[in-house]
């Protein structure tokens, strides 16, 4: 799959001008006796653990992807934003692509979309990896 600099520019402009793909109230995945990783993984399982991206195909939503994402930090907004991950994948735009990222045999795609949390606008970002066999999964959200 090839993306030109013009494609990335057009996609980035869309991200900053589109209506939010998801509106959240900020209470999604609130603290409870169930840890955040399990809450999000259970949510992903409830929707079939995958989401179809228009050009990448099925993207697997995995427990490991949630763990990897938490390695980049966590706060109330980010916790709530996990609820928007399927919408960001389905309706967002690819703003970056790295072929064979770090020579690891995987292509990396960055997909962004606008979301609102508690009425505040954010740009949600989902990093997707696709290995050489075509398996695609999330590895990070921001």
Tab-separated table of C-alpha atoms in Angstrom:
chain	number	residue	atom	x	y	z
A	1	UNK	CA	0.000	0.000	0.000
A	2	UNK	CA	1.446	3.358	-1.022
A	3	UNK	CA	0.704	6.756	0.504
A	4	UNK	CA	2.111	9.945	-0.938
A	5	UNK	CA	3.008	13.053	1.017
A	6	UNK	CA	-0.130	14.644	-0.506
A	7	UNK	CA	-2.256	11.793	0.912
A	8	UNK	CA	-0.819	12.342	4.389
A	9	UNK	CA	-1.361	16.105	4.116
A	10	UNK	CA	-4.980	15.688	3.007
A	11	UNK	CA	-5.602	13.170	5.794
A	12	UNK	CA	-4.069	15.472	8.412
A	13	UNK	CA	-6.260	18.355	7.223
A	14	UNK	CA	-9.316	16.089	7.533
A	15	UNK	CA	-8.336	15.165	11.106
A	16	UNK	CA	-8.259	18.824	12.146
A	17	UNK	CA	-11.510	19.766	10.398
A	18	UNK	CA	-13.823	16.755	10.694
A	19	UNK	CA	-16.578	16.215	13.197
A	20	UNK	CA	-15.626	13.938	16.103
A	21	UNK	CA	-15.917	10.243	15.309
A	22	UNK	CA	-16.859	9.576	18.945
A	23	UNK	CA	-18.162	11.652	21.847
A	24	UNK	CA	-17.283	10.401	25.319
A	25	UNK	CA	-18.368	11.622	28.747
A	26	UNK	CA	-15.060	10.800	30.446
A	27	UNK	CA	-16.416	8.109	32.747
A	28	UNK	CA	-15.661	5.227	30.389
A	29	UNK	CA	-13.453	2.600	32.041
A	30	UNK	CA	-13.560	4.297	35.435
A	31	UNK	CA	-11.586	2.910	38.357
A	32	UNK	CA	-13.110	-0.231	39.799
A	33	UNK	CA	-12.084	-3.542	41.286
A	34	UNK	CA	-11.329	-4.676	37.689
A	35	UNK	CA	-8.060	-3.333	36.295
A	36	UNK	CA	-8.093	-1.096	33.226
A	37	UNK	CA	-6.383	-3.641	30.963
A	38	UNK	CA	-9.085	-6.201	31.703
A	39	UNK	CA	-11.910	-3.661	31.314
A	40	UNK	CA	-10.670	-2.565	27.892
A	41	UNK	CA	-9.893	-6.125	26.765
A	42	UNK	CA	-13.411	-7.202	27.803
A	43	UNK	CA	-14.854	-4.287	25.805
A	44	UNK	CA	-12.815	-5.327	22.770
A	45	UNK	CA	-14.024	-8.926	23.177
A	46	UNK	CA	-17.634	-7.691	23.378
A	47	UNK	CA	-17.310	-6.237	19.865
A	48	UNK	CA	-15.550	-9.272	18.417
A	49	UNK	CA	-11.919	-8.256	19.136
A	50	UNK	CA	-11.440	-6.760	15.680
A	51	UNK	CA	-12.432	-3.780	13.588
A	52	UNK	CA	-12.383	-3.446	9.808
A	53	UNK	CA	-10.185	-0.672	8.422
A	54	UNK	CA	-11.064	0.338	4.861
A	55	UNK	CA	-7.566	-0.227	3.463
A	56	UNK	CA	-5.818	-2.396	6.079
A	57	UNK	CA	-8.565	-4.979	6.553
A	58	UNK	CA	-9.334	-6.508	9.936
A	59	UNK	CA	-7.393	-4.961	12.810
A	60	UNK	CA	-7.146	-7.168	15.892
A	61	UNK	CA	-7.852	-5.489	19.233
A	62	UNK	CA	-5.647	-7.306	21.723
A	63	UNK	CA	-4.816	-7.317	25.407
A	64	UNK	CA	-1.148	-6.861	24.450
A	65	UNK	CA	-2.067	-3.759	22.459
A	66	UNK	CA	-3.721	-2.291	25.555
A	67	UNK	CA	-0.662	-3.112	27.674
A	68	UNK	CA	1.671	-1.559	25.108
A	69	UNK	CA	-0.464	1.558	25.015
A	70	UNK	CA	-0.357	1.952	28.786
A	71	UNK	CA	3.424	1.913	28.556
A	72	UNK	CA	3.114	5.389	27.005
A	73	UNK	CA	1.277	6.756	30.060
A	74	UNK	CA	-2.287	6.938	31.309
A	75	UNK	CA	-4.728	9.526	32.539
A	76	UNK	CA	-8.503	9.803	32.821
A	77	UNK	CA	-8.906	11.037	29.232
A	78	UNK	CA	-6.711	8.318	27.777
A	79	UNK	CA	-8.535	5.646	29.770
A	80	UNK	CA	-11.870	6.891	28.424
A	81	UNK	CA	-10.450	7.165	24.903
A	82	UNK	CA	-10.021	3.393	24.659
A	83	UNK	CA	-13.784	3.370	23.992
A	84	UNK	CA	-13.107	5.377	20.816
A	85	UNK	CA	-10.447	3.020	19.395
A	86	UNK	CA	-12.870	1.114	17.119
A	87	UNK	CA	-14.253	4.381	15.727
A	88	UNK	CA	-10.785	5.837	15.182
A	89	UNK	CA	-9.795	2.720	13.231
A	90	UNK	CA	-13.024	2.621	11.192
A	91	UNK	CA	-13.431	6.336	10.485
A	92	UNK	CA	-9.993	7.878	11.053
A	93	UNK	CA	-7.330	8.675	8.493
A	94	UNK	CA	-3.812	7.316	8.102
A	95	UNK	CA	-1.414	10.202	8.708
A	96	UNK	CA	1.845	8.243	8.706
A	97	UNK	CA	3.198	4.957	7.357
A	98	UNK	CA	6.566	3.373	8.001
A	99	UNK	CA	7.387	0.330	5.853
A	100	UNK	CA	9.354	-2.383	7.671
A	101	UNK	CA	9.497	-0.212	10.788
A	102	UNK	CA	12.922	-0.485	12.439
A	103	UNK	CA	13.658	-3.535	10.245
A	104	UNK	CA	11.249	-5.614	12.346
A	105	UNK	CA	9.324	-7.078	9.418
A	106	UNK	CA	6.242	-4.997	10.210
A	107	UNK	CA	4.676	-1.986	8.581
A	108	UNK	CA	3.437	0.667	10.998
A	109	UNK	CA	0.466	2.941	10.368
A	110	UNK	CA	-0.665	5.903	12.454
A	111	UNK	CA	-4.399	6.553	12.249
A	112	UNK	CA	-5.906	9.726	13.733
A	113	UNK	CA	-9.422	11.038	14.237
A	114	UNK	CA	-11.064	13.784	16.270
A	115	UNK	CA	-12.945	12.788	19.443
A	116	UNK	CA	-14.496	14.735	22.288
A	117	UNK	CA	-14.146	13.857	25.954
A	118	UNK	CA	-16.240	15.874	28.419
A	119	UNK	CA	-16.897	18.355	25.617
A	120	UNK	CA	-13.192	18.970	24.959
A	121	UNK	CA	-11.860	18.199	21.479
A	122	UNK	CA	-8.894	15.850	21.142
A	123	UNK	CA	-7.088	14.091	18.335
A	124	UNK	CA	-7.037	10.373	19.108
A	125	UNK	CA	-4.258	8.320	17.601
A	126	UNK	CA	-4.081	4.566	17.100
A	127	UNK	CA	-0.830	2.948	15.999
A	128	UNK	CA	-1.407	-0.172	13.923
A	129	UNK	CA	1.177	-2.755	12.912
A	130	UNK	CA	0.827	-5.167	10.025
A	131	UNK	CA	3.291	-8.056	9.784
A	132	UNK	CA	4.477	-9.640	6.559
A	133	UNK	CA	1.807	-12.347	6.745
A	134	UNK	CA	-0.894	-9.652	6.822
A	135	UNK	CA	-1.825	-9.937	10.526
A	136	UNK	CA	-2.820	-6.485	11.699
A	137	UNK	CA	-3.251	-5.320	15.283
A	138	UNK	CA	-3.151	-2.234	17.457
A	139	UNK	CA	-0.004	-1.636	19.357
A	140	UNK	CA	-0.639	1.746	20.885
A	141	UNK	CA	-3.183	4.478	21.408
A	142	UNK	CA	-2.418	8.071	22.234
